[in-house]
């Protein structure tokens, strides 16, 4: 079941909203980072940059065959051999990954889902102790040039409350202003 209002403008416009490497660096991705899962990779705006930064495998999940095809092509062309694009509906099927098996989950521009706690719950399940869940979303501001309808757009405080419901912890210093239109949140799974 596709997350409501999760279509995107054309790729060139979408890419103009982000500086992927800068954002991923803020979340601490580096060569010491192991396996990562991206919930809804879309055009792969963050996929390639993340794949280059980390040492682990990157599972790029999306419900749209054309997005998976595009990400496959881009990663092949770039020689990003650690990317595993997978056609998958993570709402009805989950990620298909084992419990406590990955270090990082990315929930980027997806938390306007009708059941956001279920996404956090799946992220919590597959994360290793000490793993992180990185969130970005459109600012709660109707004047942004794109983004889901303001009625279903989550505020950062709301995302934190959902994440805390399933056991993530949050340090307010790990909230980021991702100019021009987004915010970021780093949520942590306890070490034990
Ligand atoms: C708004 S886009 C964000 C893409 C990417 N995360 C980014 O920030 O550039 C949401 C993506 O999630 C995908 N998606 C929506 N519902 C999904 C589901 N149930 N399972 C897998 N992918 C889904 C859409 O096809 C779309 O590519």
mmCIF file of C-alpha atoms and ligand atoms in Angstrom:
data_model
loop_
_atom_site.group_PDB
_atom_site.id
_atom_site.type_symbol
_atom_site.label_atom_id
_atom_site.label_comp_id
_atom_site.label_asym_id
_atom_site.label_seq_id
_atom_site.Cartn_x
_atom_site.Cartn_y
_atom_site.Cartn_z
ATOM 1 C CA UNK A 1 0.000 0.000 0.000
ATOM 2 C CA UNK A 2 1.663 3.158 -1.214
ATOM 3 C CA UNK A 3 2.118 5.830 1.433
ATOM 4 C CA UNK A 4 -0.442 8.571 0.814
ATOM 5 C CA UNK A 5 0.663 11.701 -1.005
ATOM 6 C CA UNK A 6 4.129 10.277 -1.644
ATOM 7 C CA UNK A 7 4.498 11.212 -5.303
ATOM 8 C CA UNK A 8 7.410 13.426 -6.313
ATOM 9 C CA UNK A 9 7.962 16.176 -8.868
ATOM 10 C CA UNK A 10 10.399 15.490 -11.690
ATOM 11 C CA UNK A 11 13.824 14.324 -10.656
ATOM 12 C CA UNK A 12 15.665 17.546 -11.418
ATOM 13 C CA UNK A 13 13.348 19.574 -9.220
ATOM 14 C CA UNK A 14 13.415 16.971 -6.407
ATOM 15 C CA UNK A 15 17.228 16.918 -6.428
ATOM 16 C CA UNK A 16 17.334 20.706 -6.130
ATOM 17 C CA UNK A 17 15.813 20.484 -2.616
ATOM 18 C CA UNK A 18 18.693 18.553 -1.043
ATOM 19 C CA UNK A 19 22.407 18.345 -0.525
ATOM 20 C CA UNK A 20 22.512 14.581 0.155
ATOM 21 C CA UNK A 21 26.127 14.201 1.240
ATOM 22 C CA UNK A 22 25.892 17.102 3.693
ATOM 23 C CA UNK A 23 22.713 15.663 5.212
ATOM 24 C CA UNK A 24 24.158 12.151 5.485
ATOM 25 C CA UNK A 25 27.318 13.516 7.092
ATOM 26 C CA UNK A 26 25.192 15.267 9.721
ATOM 27 C CA UNK A 27 23.709 11.879 10.590
ATOM 28 C CA UNK A 28 27.239 10.543 11.059
ATOM 29 C CA UNK A 29 27.466 8.147 8.113
ATOM 30 C CA UNK A 30 31.050 7.154 7.415
ATOM 31 C CA UNK A 31 33.256 4.257 6.353
ATOM 32 C CA UNK A 32 32.667 2.810 9.810
ATOM 33 C CA UNK A 33 28.950 2.482 9.080
ATOM 34 C CA UNK A 34 27.622 -1.004 8.394
ATOM 35 C CA UNK A 35 24.394 -2.066 6.704
ATOM 36 C CA UNK A 36 21.687 0.499 6.011
ATOM 37 C CA UNK A 37 18.047 0.386 4.880
ATOM 38 C CA UNK A 38 16.307 3.127 2.984
ATOM 39 C CA UNK A 39 12.500 3.071 3.308
ATOM 40 C CA UNK A 40 11.303 4.372 -0.079
ATOM 41 C CA UNK A 41 14.404 5.243 -2.097
ATOM 42 C CA UNK A 42 12.505 7.137 -4.813
ATOM 43 C CA UNK A 43 14.884 8.470 -7.477
ATOM 44 C CA UNK A 44 17.856 7.380 -5.373
ATOM 45 C CA UNK A 45 18.574 10.971 -4.375
ATOM 46 C CA UNK A 46 20.260 9.735 -1.184
ATOM 47 C CA UNK A 47 21.083 6.173 -2.238
ATOM 48 C CA UNK A 48 24.266 6.712 -4.170
ATOM 49 C CA UNK A 49 25.692 9.261 -1.741
ATOM 50 C CA UNK A 50 24.975 6.946 1.206
ATOM 51 C CA UNK A 51 26.428 3.941 -0.612
ATOM 52 C CA UNK A 52 29.664 5.832 -1.209
ATOM 53 C CA UNK A 53 29.914 6.931 2.425
ATOM 54 C CA UNK A 54 29.387 3.578 4.145
ATOM 55 C CA UNK A 55 31.160 0.229 4.116
ATOM 56 C CA UNK A 56 28.062 -1.911 4.599
ATOM 57 C CA UNK A 57 25.324 -2.989 2.231
ATOM 58 C CA UNK A 58 22.522 -0.571 1.396
ATOM 59 C CA UNK A 59 19.018 -2.031 0.975
ATOM 60 C CA UNK A 60 17.052 0.443 -1.150
ATOM 61 C CA UNK A 61 13.341 -0.426 -0.952
ATOM 62 C CA UNK A 62 10.562 1.020 -3.061
ATOM 63 C CA UNK A 63 7.079 -0.002 -4.166
ATOM 64 C CA UNK A 64 7.457 1.514 -7.647
ATOM 65 C CA UNK A 65 9.163 -0.734 -10.236
ATOM 66 C CA UNK A 66 10.391 2.278 -12.225
ATOM 67 C CA UNK A 67 12.137 3.728 -9.162
ATOM 68 C CA UNK A 68 13.883 0.426 -8.476
ATOM 69 C CA UNK A 69 14.908 0.151 -12.120
ATOM 70 C CA UNK A 70 16.277 3.685 -12.096
ATOM 71 C CA UNK A 71 18.234 3.128 -8.882
ATOM 72 C CA UNK A 72 19.640 -0.140 -10.285
ATOM 73 C CA UNK A 73 20.825 1.637 -13.420
ATOM 74 C CA UNK A 74 22.349 4.554 -11.528
ATOM 75 C CA UNK A 75 24.173 2.332 -9.085
ATOM 76 C CA UNK A 76 25.495 0.061 -11.820
ATOM 77 C CA UNK A 77 26.736 3.074 -13.767
ATOM 78 C CA UNK A 78 28.423 4.453 -10.657
ATOM 79 C CA UNK A 79 29.894 1.076 -9.675
ATOM 80 C CA UNK A 80 28.067 1.183 -6.332
ATOM 81 C CA UNK A 81 28.249 -2.557 -5.755
ATOM 82 C CA UNK A 82 26.995 -2.438 -2.172
ATOM 83 C CA UNK A 83 23.470 -1.326 -3.143
ATOM 84 C CA UNK A 84 20.656 -3.903 -3.113
ATOM 85 C CA UNK A 85 17.609 -2.288 -4.772
ATOM 86 C CA UNK A 86 14.478 -4.243 -3.841
ATOM 87 C CA UNK A 87 10.950 -3.918 -5.121
ATOM 88 C CA UNK A 88 8.988 -4.162 -1.915
ATOM 89 C CA UNK A 89 5.935 -2.778 -0.141
ATOM 90 C CA UNK A 90 7.281 -2.122 3.332
ATOM 91 C CA UNK A 91 3.810 -1.221 4.614
ATOM 92 C CA UNK A 92 2.225 -4.610 3.970
ATOM 93 C CA UNK A 93 5.373 -6.784 3.839
ATOM 94 C CA UNK A 94 7.816 -5.052 6.154
ATOM 95 C CA UNK A 95 11.455 -4.883 5.119
ATOM 96 C CA UNK A 96 12.031 -8.646 5.090
ATOM 97 C CA UNK A 97 15.249 -8.169 7.057
ATOM 98 C CA UNK A 98 16.193 -10.051 10.191
ATOM 99 C CA UNK A 99 15.834 -8.684 13.698
ATOM 100 C CA UNK A 100 18.796 -6.568 14.886
ATOM 101 C CA UNK A 101 20.551 -6.875 11.535
ATOM 102 C CA UNK A 102 21.326 -3.320 10.333
ATOM 103 C CA UNK A 103 23.044 -0.254 11.708
ATOM 104 C CA UNK A 104 21.076 2.547 10.054
ATOM 105 C CA UNK A 105 17.533 3.097 8.826
ATOM 106 C CA UNK A 106 16.536 6.084 6.717
ATOM 107 C CA UNK A 107 12.959 7.364 6.934
ATOM 108 C CA UNK A 108 13.271 10.250 4.507
ATOM 109 C CA UNK A 109 10.142 12.134 3.415
ATOM 110 C CA UNK A 110 7.886 9.219 4.289
ATOM 111 C CA UNK A 111 6.440 9.881 7.754
ATOM 112 C CA UNK A 112 3.220 11.409 6.474
ATOM 113 C CA UNK A 113 2.173 7.743 6.316
ATOM 114 C CA UNK A 114 -1.180 7.032 8.014
ATOM 115 C CA UNK A 115 0.548 4.593 10.404
ATOM 116 C CA UNK A 116 3.926 6.154 11.143
ATOM 117 C CA UNK A 117 4.395 4.205 14.380
ATOM 118 C CA UNK A 118 4.377 0.978 12.337
ATOM 119 C CA UNK A 119 7.320 2.292 10.290
ATOM 120 C CA UNK A 120 9.256 3.199 13.428
ATOM 121 C CA UNK A 121 8.403 -0.178 14.864
ATOM 122 C CA UNK A 122 9.831 -1.985 11.825
ATOM 123 C CA UNK A 123 12.930 0.232 11.944
ATOM 124 C CA UNK A 124 13.368 -0.581 15.649
ATOM 125 C CA UNK A 125 12.985 -4.323 14.978
ATOM 126 C CA UNK A 126 15.716 -4.523 12.346
ATOM 127 C CA UNK A 127 18.196 -2.160 14.014
ATOM 128 C CA UNK A 128 21.104 -3.495 16.001
ATOM 129 C CA UNK A 129 21.500 -2.236 19.561
ATOM 130 C CA UNK A 130 23.050 1.221 19.283
ATOM 131 C CA UNK A 131 21.703 1.617 15.732
ATOM 132 C CA UNK A 132 20.217 4.842 14.431
ATOM 133 C CA UNK A 133 17.075 5.909 12.645
ATOM 134 C CA UNK A 134 17.595 9.058 10.595
ATOM 135 C CA UNK A 135 14.493 11.063 9.691
ATOM 136 C CA UNK A 136 14.081 13.981 7.359
ATOM 137 C CA UNK A 137 10.871 15.676 6.409
ATOM 138 C CA UNK A 138 9.431 18.818 4.918
ATOM 139 C CA UNK A 139 9.116 21.725 7.309
ATOM 140 C CA UNK A 140 5.647 22.250 8.705
ATOM 141 C CA UNK A 141 5.116 25.251 6.503
ATOM 142 C CA UNK A 142 2.513 25.497 3.760
ATOM 143 C CA UNK A 143 4.743 27.807 1.696
ATOM 144 C CA UNK A 144 7.304 25.103 0.812
ATOM 145 C CA UNK A 145 7.330 24.532 -2.963
ATOM 146 C CA UNK A 146 6.414 20.843 -2.555
ATOM 147 C CA UNK A 147 5.661 18.318 0.166
ATOM 148 C CA UNK A 148 2.598 16.437 1.357
ATOM 149 C CA UNK A 149 -0.594 18.305 2.240
ATOM 150 C CA UNK A 150 -0.063 20.333 5.390
ATOM 151 C CA UNK A 151 -2.895 18.460 7.171
ATOM 152 C CA UNK A 152 -0.894 15.227 7.060
ATOM 153 C CA UNK A 153 2.622 16.696 7.321
ATOM 154 C CA UNK A 154 4.200 15.755 10.636
ATOM 155 C CA UNK A 155 5.911 18.295 12.862
ATOM 156 C CA UNK A 156 9.292 17.246 14.301
ATOM 157 C CA UNK A 157 7.832 16.954 17.811
ATOM 158 C CA UNK A 158 5.206 14.557 16.467
ATOM 159 C CA UNK A 159 7.854 12.349 14.810
ATOM 160 C CA UNK A 160 9.824 12.231 18.056
ATOM 161 C CA UNK A 161 6.708 11.229 20.019
ATOM 162 C CA UNK A 162 5.971 8.394 17.562
ATOM 163 C CA UNK A 163 9.560 7.197 17.710
ATOM 164 C CA UNK A 164 9.610 7.282 21.505
ATOM 165 C CA UNK A 165 6.479 5.115 21.559
ATOM 166 C CA UNK A 166 8.512 2.209 20.185
ATOM 167 C CA UNK A 167 11.575 2.849 22.324
ATOM 168 C CA UNK A 168 13.820 5.235 20.375
ATOM 169 C CA UNK A 169 15.568 7.948 22.328
ATOM 170 C CA UNK A 170 16.116 11.490 21.137
ATOM 171 C CA UNK A 171 18.523 14.222 22.160
ATOM 172 C CA UNK A 172 17.216 17.681 21.127
ATOM 173 C CA UNK A 173 20.758 18.550 20.041
ATOM 174 C CA UNK A 174 20.322 15.975 17.294
ATOM 175 C CA UNK A 175 17.612 17.918 15.521
ATOM 176 C CA UNK A 176 18.872 19.635 12.378
ATOM 177 C CA UNK A 177 17.690 22.502 10.253
ATOM 178 C CA UNK A 178 18.217 21.282 6.694
ATOM 179 C CA UNK A 179 17.855 24.427 4.702
ATOM 180 C CA UNK A 180 15.968 25.368 2.668
ATOM 181 C CA UNK A 181 12.875 23.264 3.373
ATOM 182 C CA UNK A 182 13.552 20.293 5.660
ATOM 183 C CA UNK A 183 14.328 19.250 9.187
ATOM 184 C CA UNK A 184 16.275 16.219 10.356
ATOM 185 C CA UNK A 185 16.075 14.063 13.477
ATOM 186 C CA UNK A 186 18.512 11.465 14.701
ATOM 187 C CA UNK A 187 16.869 8.760 16.815
ATOM 188 C CA UNK A 188 18.804 6.100 18.657
ATOM 189 C CA UNK A 189 18.133 2.531 19.675
ATOM 190 C CA UNK A 190 19.599 1.756 23.101
ATOM 191 C CA UNK A 191 22.859 -0.184 23.252
ATOM 192 C CA UNK A 192 21.391 -2.847 25.501
HETATM 193 C C1 LIG B 1 8.319 11.204 -1.263
HETATM 194 S S1 LIG B 1 9.266 9.913 -1.942
HETATM 195 C C2 LIG B 1 10.796 10.034 -1.015
HETATM 196 C C3 LIG B 1 11.937 9.328 -1.686
HETATM 197 C C4 LIG B 1 13.262 9.380 -0.923
HETATM 198 N N1 LIG B 1 13.134 8.832 0.408
HETATM 199 C C5 LIG B 1 13.767 10.787 -0.846
HETATM 200 O O1 LIG B 1 13.605 11.434 0.207
HETATM 201 O O2 LIG B 1 14.323 11.280 -1.858
HETATM 202 C C6 LIG B 1 8.530 8.458 -1.228
HETATM 203 C C7 LIG B 1 8.957 7.155 -1.901
HETATM 204 O O3 LIG B 1 8.437 6.064 -1.114
HETATM 205 C C8 LIG B 1 7.899 5.099 -1.981
HETATM 206 N N2 LIG B 1 6.859 4.377 -1.249
HETATM 207 C C9 LIG B 1 5.641 4.833 -0.873
HETATM 208 N N3 LIG B 1 4.955 3.887 -0.231
HETATM 209 C C10 LIG B 1 5.759 2.788 -0.197
HETATM 210 C C11 LIG B 1 5.595 1.463 0.330
HETATM 211 N N4 LIG B 1 4.464 1.106 0.924
HETATM 212 N N5 LIG B 1 6.617 0.582 0.174
HETATM 213 C C12 LIG B 1 7.766 0.938 -0.462
HETATM 214 N N6 LIG B 1 7.967 2.190 -0.980
HETATM 215 C C13 LIG B 1 6.978 3.093 -0.845
HETATM 216 C C14 LIG B 1 7.345 5.897 -3.150
HETATM 217 O O4 LIG B 1 7.206 5.088 -4.304
HETATM 218 C C15 LIG B 1 8.404 7.005 -3.300
HETATM 219 O O5 LIG B 1 9.410 6.607 -4.188
#
